[in-house]
Amino acid sequence: MTHAGRRLDRAAHALTAYENHAFPGRPSLLHHDGLYTQALLAALVCDLEHYAHHHGLDFASALSTGRALNAAEVAEDAPYKVGDQVRLTRHDDRCGTVIGWQTTGPDPAPDTAPDTAFLVAVPGIPFIYAEPAAHLAPAPAFPPTQTVLGTVHHADQAEHLYTTITTRLPDAPEPTQRTLEHDRRRLLAALSTWSGITETRLHDELAPRPPANRHQPSDTRAAAADFPADISQSLPTAGPHDHGHDQPPSSPGRSHPTSAA
């Protein structure tokens, strides 16, 4: 039995024992009547709160900790993690980055797990896809792309750097401007090749706009360590040079979301 199966087994035994004590001698309605089971679960939670208050325990804290542990365990068991690069099999095989997940559908039966939709951000698409695991597949690796700030290895990193360069380009001195424009074109080509979104659409959608983030990634540990948070820290003041010798400086990790289209 899996770890998740053991957790469910323990919970089922606890609820069955509570029902037997609350309604001795009566036939069990667990797993047969969803409303009954939910009411029984609510009664158990109520009694647990009475127990906590009687013994001077902080029930709210215990409940909050339990929910946090559950969220961590659900994330551990998920087939895809935040930061994974995936292919959307029913959307022209577009590729994007998982930025979170949400449960969907009506209230499930007591013995049925809720449906989970993974939230996927695709470069150049102004909304978030919400797709079940059955319609996702691992994406090919993002093509490593050399820039003046080092080699970019992840799509969300490339998208951020492309937008930052585009914003700073008009004020950059020559010949820095030529170097940045070269990097910008390389990033655009890599994003298009990997994501399946045309360069024209990427160019239009990634144009600088007033601050209003399409999404805020919840965890970009896998993508944000290859260039500094402020591009001006590493802009060259001299002419172009051999990008093959660039080594990206380290930067602190960035910080998750959840919103579906």
mmCIF file of C-alpha atoms in Angstrom:
data_model
loop_
_atom_site.group_PDB
_atom_site.id
_atom_site.type_symbol
_atom_site.label_atom_id
_atom_site.label_comp_id
_atom_site.label_asym_id
_atom_site.label_seq_id
_atom_site.Cartn_x
_atom_site.Cartn_y
_atom_site.Cartn_z
ATOM 1 C CA MET A 1 0.000 0.000 0.000
ATOM 2 C CA THR A 2 1.285 3.468 -0.885
ATOM 3 C CA HIS A 3 1.857 6.194 1.692
ATOM 4 C CA ALA A 4 -1.253 8.006 0.393
ATOM 5 C CA GLY A 5 -3.233 4.752 0.621
ATOM 6 C CA ARG A 6 -2.225 4.280 4.247
ATOM 7 C CA ARG A 7 -3.334 7.826 5.073
ATOM 8 C CA LEU A 8 -6.747 7.182 3.526
ATOM 9 C CA ASP A 9 -7.007 3.824 5.308
ATOM 10 C CA ARG A 10 -6.309 5.408 8.702
ATOM 11 C CA ALA A 11 -8.899 8.115 8.080
ATOM 12 C CA ALA A 12 -11.514 5.572 7.002
ATOM 13 C CA HIS A 13 -10.936 3.509 10.150
ATOM 14 C CA ALA A 14 -11.262 6.611 12.352
ATOM 15 C CA LEU A 15 -14.516 7.683 10.677
ATOM 16 C CA THR A 16 -15.948 4.155 10.849
ATOM 17 C CA ALA A 17 -15.126 3.899 14.570
ATOM 18 C CA TYR A 18 -16.772 7.298 15.177
ATOM 19 C CA GLU A 19 -19.912 6.216 13.308
ATOM 20 C CA ASN A 20 -20.112 2.947 15.259
ATOM 21 C CA HIS A 21 -19.850 4.847 18.536
ATOM 22 C CA ALA A 22 -22.345 7.560 17.508
ATOM 23 C CA PHE A 23 -24.909 5.163 15.989
ATOM 24 C CA PRO A 24 -24.336 1.738 17.586
ATOM 25 C CA GLY A 25 -26.175 -1.180 16.028
ATOM 26 C CA ARG A 26 -27.254 0.740 12.921
ATOM 27 C CA PRO A 27 -26.179 -0.180 9.393
ATOM 28 C CA SER A 28 -23.352 1.995 8.097
ATOM 29 C CA LEU A 29 -24.121 4.585 5.443
ATOM 30 C CA LEU A 30 -20.479 5.479 4.836
ATOM 31 C CA HIS A 31 -19.491 5.252 1.155
ATOM 32 C CA HIS A 32 -23.200 5.038 0.252
ATOM 33 C CA ASP A 33 -24.470 8.540 1.012
ATOM 34 C CA GLY A 34 -22.156 11.477 0.364
ATOM 35 C CA LEU A 35 -24.230 13.992 2.348
ATOM 36 C CA TYR A 36 -24.376 11.633 5.333
ATOM 37 C CA THR A 37 -20.627 11.035 5.245
ATOM 38 C CA GLN A 38 -19.916 14.764 5.047
ATOM 39 C CA ALA A 39 -22.254 15.436 7.980
ATOM 40 C CA LEU A 40 -20.561 12.676 9.989
ATOM 41 C CA LEU A 41 -17.144 14.149 9.209
ATOM 42 C CA ALA A 42 -18.370 17.588 10.334
ATOM 43 C CA ALA A 43 -19.658 16.074 13.586
ATOM 44 C CA LEU A 44 -16.297 14.419 14.199
ATOM 45 C CA VAL A 45 -14.476 17.709 13.630
ATOM 46 C CA CYS A 46 -16.900 19.437 16.012
ATOM 47 C CA ASP A 47 -16.267 16.849 18.721
ATOM 48 C CA LEU A 48 -12.513 17.145 18.196
ATOM 49 C CA GLU A 49 -12.791 20.886 18.767
ATOM 50 C CA HIS A 50 -14.721 20.287 21.992
ATOM 51 C CA TYR A 51 -12.003 17.844 23.048
ATOM 52 C CA ALA A 52 -9.264 20.396 22.306
ATOM 53 C CA HIS A 53 -10.993 23.157 24.283
ATOM 54 C CA HIS A 54 -11.642 20.839 27.220
ATOM 55 C CA HIS A 55 -7.957 19.924 27.422
ATOM 56 C CA GLY A 56 -6.649 23.448 26.775
ATOM 57 C CA LEU A 57 -5.326 22.676 23.290
ATOM 58 C CA ASP A 58 -5.198 25.125 20.379
ATOM 59 C CA PHE A 59 -7.602 23.517 17.900
ATOM 60 C CA ALA A 60 -7.258 26.250 15.260
ATOM 61 C CA SER A 61 -3.486 25.811 15.263
ATOM 62 C CA ALA A 62 -3.805 22.017 14.986
ATOM 63 C CA LEU A 63 -6.283 22.375 12.126
ATOM 64 C CA SER A 64 -4.044 24.855 10.301
ATOM 65 C CA THR A 65 -1.007 22.615 10.721
ATOM 66 C CA GLY A 66 -2.954 19.594 9.494
ATOM 67 C CA ARG A 67 -4.080 21.425 6.369
ATOM 68 C CA ALA A 68 -0.540 22.602 5.682
ATOM 69 C CA LEU A 69 0.753 19.033 6.030
ATOM 70 C CA ASN A 70 -1.969 17.818 3.688
ATOM 71 C CA ALA A 71 -1.041 20.451 1.075
ATOM 72 C CA ALA A 72 2.613 19.442 1.293
ATOM 73 C CA GLU A 73 1.755 15.755 0.912
ATOM 74 C CA VAL A 74 -0.527 16.436 -2.062
ATOM 75 C CA ALA A 75 2.296 18.361 -3.716
ATOM 76 C CA GLU A 76 4.689 15.502 -2.991
ATOM 77 C CA ASP A 77 2.365 12.998 -4.655
ATOM 78 C CA ALA A 78 1.535 15.156 -7.683
ATOM 79 C CA PRO A 79 2.801 13.861 -11.046
ATOM 80 C CA TYR A 80 3.989 17.364 -11.918
ATOM 81 C CA LYS A 81 5.666 19.915 -9.669
ATOM 82 C CA VAL A 82 5.793 23.697 -9.854
ATOM 83 C CA GLY A 83 8.571 24.618 -12.280
ATOM 84 C CA ASP A 84 8.217 21.470 -14.427
ATOM 85 C CA GLN A 85 8.199 22.062 -18.180
ATOM 86 C CA VAL A 86 5.254 20.296 -19.831
ATOM 87 C CA ARG A 87 3.623 19.793 -23.228
ATOM 88 C CA LEU A 88 -0.133 20.442 -23.630
ATOM 89 C CA THR A 89 -1.243 17.505 -25.738
ATOM 90 C CA ARG A 90 -4.678 18.881 -26.656
ATOM 91 C CA HIS A 91 -3.485 22.407 -27.424
ATOM 92 C CA ASP A 92 -1.277 21.888 -30.479
ATOM 93 C CA ASP A 93 1.482 20.411 -28.295
ATOM 94 C CA ARG A 94 2.362 23.858 -26.969
ATOM 95 C CA CYS A 95 4.933 23.824 -24.190
ATOM 96 C CA GLY A 96 4.839 25.744 -20.933
ATOM 97 C CA THR A 97 5.806 25.775 -17.267
ATOM 98 C CA VAL A 98 3.699 24.463 -14.364
ATOM 99 C CA ILE A 99 3.027 27.322 -11.945
ATOM 100 C CA GLY A 100 0.505 25.642 -9.625
ATOM 101 C CA TRP A 101 -2.608 23.459 -9.511
ATOM 102 C CA GLN A 102 -6.214 23.501 -8.354
ATOM 103 C CA THR A 103 -8.948 20.978 -7.612
ATOM 104 C CA THR A 104 -11.883 21.035 -9.996
ATOM 105 C CA GLY A 105 -15.333 19.558 -10.498
ATOM 106 C CA PRO A 106 -18.221 18.970 -8.071
ATOM 107 C CA ASP A 107 -17.716 17.700 -4.548
ATOM 108 C CA PRO A 108 -16.316 14.188 -4.929
ATOM 109 C CA ALA A 109 -17.714 11.060 -3.285
ATOM 110 C CA PRO A 110 -16.057 10.183 0.034
ATOM 111 C CA ASP A 111 -13.874 7.494 -1.526
ATOM 112 C CA THR A 112 -13.002 9.461 -4.675
ATOM 113 C CA ALA A 113 -10.107 11.878 -5.013
ATOM 114 C CA PRO A 114 -10.963 15.322 -6.446
ATOM 115 C CA ASP A 115 -9.871 16.143 -9.973
ATOM 116 C CA THR A 116 -6.638 18.135 -10.160
ATOM 117 C CA ALA A 117 -5.888 20.630 -12.914
ATOM 118 C CA PHE A 118 -2.317 21.816 -13.339
ATOM 119 C CA LEU A 119 -1.880 25.513 -14.125
ATOM 120 C CA VAL A 120 0.483 26.009 -17.056
ATOM 121 C CA ALA A 121 1.953 29.300 -18.302
ATOM 122 C CA VAL A 122 2.915 29.253 -21.997
ATOM 123 C CA PRO A 123 5.241 31.994 -23.311
ATOM 124 C CA GLY A 124 3.312 34.648 -25.219
ATOM 125 C CA ILE A 125 -0.127 33.425 -24.109
ATOM 126 C CA PRO A 126 -1.920 36.016 -21.914
ATOM 127 C CA PHE A 127 -3.890 33.446 -19.909
ATOM 128 C CA ILE A 128 -3.153 30.326 -17.883
ATOM 129 C CA TYR A 129 -4.066 26.834 -19.064
ATOM 130 C CA ALA A 130 -5.688 24.489 -16.504
ATOM 131 C CA GLU A 131 -5.099 20.915 -17.632
ATOM 132 C CA PRO A 132 -5.421 17.464 -15.972
ATOM 133 C CA ALA A 133 -2.345 15.271 -15.888
ATOM 134 C CA ALA A 134 -3.861 13.014 -18.569
ATOM 135 C CA HIS A 135 -3.513 15.854 -21.078
ATOM 136 C CA LEU A 136 0.048 16.781 -20.170
ATOM 137 C CA ALA A 137 3.373 15.212 -21.085
ATOM 138 C CA PRO A 138 6.969 16.106 -20.259
ATOM 139 C CA ALA A 139 8.224 18.846 -22.568
ATOM 140 C CA PRO A 140 11.564 18.697 -24.358
ATOM 141 C CA ALA A 141 14.357 20.584 -22.642
ATOM 142 C CA PHE A 142 14.451 24.306 -23.364
ATOM 143 C CA PRO A 143 17.288 24.970 -25.843
ATOM 144 C CA PRO A 144 20.232 26.511 -23.914
ATOM 145 C CA THR A 145 20.572 30.079 -25.159
ATOM 146 C CA GLN A 146 23.723 32.122 -24.621
ATOM 147 C CA THR A 147 23.320 35.785 -23.703
ATOM 148 C CA VAL A 148 25.579 38.511 -22.402
ATOM 149 C CA LEU A 149 24.375 37.553 -18.916
ATOM 150 C CA GLY A 150 25.069 33.842 -19.309
ATOM 151 C CA THR A 151 23.283 30.801 -20.668
ATOM 152 C CA VAL A 152 19.501 30.614 -20.243
ATOM 153 C CA HIS A 153 18.149 27.114 -19.582
ATOM 154 C CA HIS A 154 14.439 27.626 -18.825
ATOM 155 C CA ALA A 155 11.490 29.154 -20.663
ATOM 156 C CA ASP A 156 10.181 31.388 -17.868
ATOM 157 C CA GLN A 157 13.693 32.737 -17.356
ATOM 158 C CA ALA A 158 14.039 33.426 -21.104
ATOM 159 C CA GLU A 159 10.653 35.179 -21.184
ATOM 160 C CA HIS A 160 11.580 37.407 -18.252
ATOM 161 C CA LEU A 161 14.979 38.263 -19.713
ATOM 162 C CA TYR A 162 13.512 39.012 -23.152
ATOM 163 C CA THR A 163 11.011 41.461 -21.636
ATOM 164 C CA THR A 164 13.686 43.091 -19.469
ATOM 165 C CA ILE A 165 16.052 43.582 -22.415
ATOM 166 C CA THR A 166 13.206 45.011 -24.521
ATOM 167 C CA THR A 167 12.426 47.538 -21.792
ATOM 168 C CA ARG A 168 16.035 48.634 -21.299
ATOM 169 C CA LEU A 169 17.089 48.549 -24.967
ATOM 170 C CA PRO A 170 16.073 52.104 -26.000
ATOM 171 C CA ASP A 171 18.212 53.693 -23.261
ATOM 172 C CA ALA A 172 21.258 51.446 -23.697
ATOM 173 C CA PRO A 173 24.386 53.076 -25.195
ATOM 174 C CA GLU A 174 26.061 51.897 -28.372
ATOM 175 C CA PRO A 175 27.494 49.278 -28.915
ATOM 176 C CA THR A 176 25.699 47.728 -25.917
ATOM 177 C CA GLN A 177 22.458 48.157 -27.837
ATOM 178 C CA ARG A 178 23.680 45.886 -30.628
ATOM 179 C CA THR A 179 24.730 43.204 -28.147
ATOM 180 C CA LEU A 180 21.382 43.292 -26.368
ATOM 181 C CA GLU A 181 19.425 43.219 -29.629
ATOM 182 C CA HIS A 182 21.399 40.127 -30.674
ATOM 183 C CA ASP A 183 20.540 38.417 -27.392
ATOM 184 C CA ARG A 184 16.909 39.463 -27.652
ATOM 185 C CA ARG A 185 16.566 37.848 -31.085
ATOM 186 C CA ARG A 186 18.193 34.640 -29.858
ATOM 187 C CA LEU A 187 15.801 34.477 -26.886
ATOM 188 C CA LEU A 188 12.782 35.076 -29.130
ATOM 189 C CA ALA A 189 13.832 32.287 -31.509
ATOM 190 C CA ALA A 190 14.440 29.858 -28.638
ATOM 191 C CA LEU A 191 11.078 30.672 -27.019
ATOM 192 C CA SER A 192 9.255 30.171 -30.309
ATOM 193 C CA THR A 193 11.004 26.896 -31.144
ATOM 194 C CA TRP A 194 10.336 25.462 -27.703
ATOM 195 C CA SER A 195 6.804 26.715 -26.976
ATOM 196 C CA GLY A 196 5.239 26.336 -30.422
ATOM 197 C CA ILE A 197 4.161 30.006 -30.415
ATOM 198 C CA THR A 198 5.153 32.038 -33.471
ATOM 199 C CA GLU A 199 7.848 34.691 -33.124
ATOM 200 C CA THR A 200 5.373 37.338 -34.299
ATOM 201 C CA ARG A 201 2.899 36.514 -31.553
ATOM 202 C CA LEU A 202 5.634 36.302 -28.938
ATOM 203 C CA HIS A 203 7.001 39.675 -30.045
ATOM 204 C CA ASP A 204 3.544 41.268 -29.765
ATOM 205 C CA GLU A 205 2.543 39.661 -26.471
ATOM 206 C CA LEU A 206 5.879 40.224 -24.724
ATOM 207 C CA ALA A 207 6.023 43.909 -25.580
ATOM 208 C CA PRO A 208 6.394 46.018 -22.403
ATOM 209 C CA ARG A 209 3.112 47.082 -20.830
ATOM 210 C CA PRO A 210 2.142 48.921 -17.632
ATOM 211 C CA PRO A 211 2.690 46.673 -14.574
ATOM 212 C CA ALA A 212 -0.039 44.037 -14.492
ATOM 213 C CA ASN A 213 1.521 40.600 -14.249
ATOM 214 C CA ARG A 214 -0.158 37.850 -16.256
ATOM 215 C CA HIS A 215 0.832 35.492 -13.472
ATOM 216 C CA GLN A 216 3.202 35.378 -10.550
ATOM 217 C CA PRO A 217 5.086 32.082 -10.479
ATOM 218 C CA SER A 218 4.879 30.432 -7.123
ATOM 219 C CA ASP A 219 8.240 28.788 -7.337
ATOM 220 C CA THR A 220 10.917 29.558 -9.913
ATOM 221 C CA ARG A 221 13.805 27.780 -8.236
ATOM 222 C CA ALA A 222 14.390 25.774 -11.386
ATOM 223 C CA ALA A 223 14.526 28.813 -13.631
ATOM 224 C CA ALA A 224 15.790 31.957 -11.968
ATOM 225 C CA ALA A 225 19.375 31.347 -10.934
ATOM 226 C CA ASP A 226 21.213 32.213 -14.129
ATOM 227 C CA PHE A 227 21.166 36.011 -14.216
ATOM 228 C CA PRO A 228 20.934 38.898 -11.723
ATOM 229 C CA ALA A 229 17.630 40.368 -10.660
ATOM 230 C CA ASP A 230 18.659 43.732 -12.090
ATOM 231 C CA ILE A 231 19.950 43.504 -15.645
ATOM 232 C CA SER A 232 21.845 46.787 -15.243
ATOM 233 C CA GLN A 233 24.270 45.051 -12.896
ATOM 234 C CA SER A 234 25.831 43.223 -15.824
ATOM 235 C CA LEU A 235 25.266 45.378 -18.911
ATOM 236 C CA PRO A 236 28.548 45.745 -20.815
ATOM 237 C CA THR A 237 29.791 49.207 -21.647
ATOM 238 C CA ALA A 238 32.226 48.082 -24.320
ATOM 239 C CA GLY A 239 31.630 46.313 -27.627
ATOM 240 C CA PRO A 240 30.284 42.792 -28.135
ATOM 241 C CA HIS A 241 32.400 39.946 -26.930
ATOM 242 C CA ASP A 242 32.524 36.180 -27.124
ATOM 243 C CA HIS A 243 29.358 34.896 -25.376
ATOM 244 C CA GLY A 244 30.906 31.454 -25.134
ATOM 245 C CA HIS A 245 32.964 32.632 -22.166
ATOM 246 C CA ASP A 246 30.050 34.203 -20.279
ATOM 247 C CA GLN A 247 29.307 32.654 -16.927
ATOM 248 C CA PRO A 248 26.042 33.711 -15.267
ATOM 249 C CA PRO A 249 26.414 35.131 -11.781
ATOM 250 C CA SER A 250 24.406 33.488 -9.044
ATOM 251 C CA SER A 251 21.259 35.158 -7.766
ATOM 252 C CA PRO A 252 18.862 34.477 -4.927
ATOM 253 C CA GLY A 253 15.863 32.290 -5.643
ATOM 254 C CA ARG A 254 12.610 33.927 -6.420
ATOM 255 C CA SER A 255 9.499 33.321 -4.824
ATOM 256 C CA HIS A 256 4.048 30.899 -5.963
ATOM 257 C CA PRO A 257 -0.035 31.557 -7.345
ATOM 258 C CA THR A 258 -3.074 30.158 -8.420
ATOM 259 C CA SER A 259 -5.371 31.368 -11.119
ATOM 260 C CA ALA A 260 -6.852 29.507 -14.043
ATOM 261 C CA ALA A 261 -8.137 30.641 -17.348
#
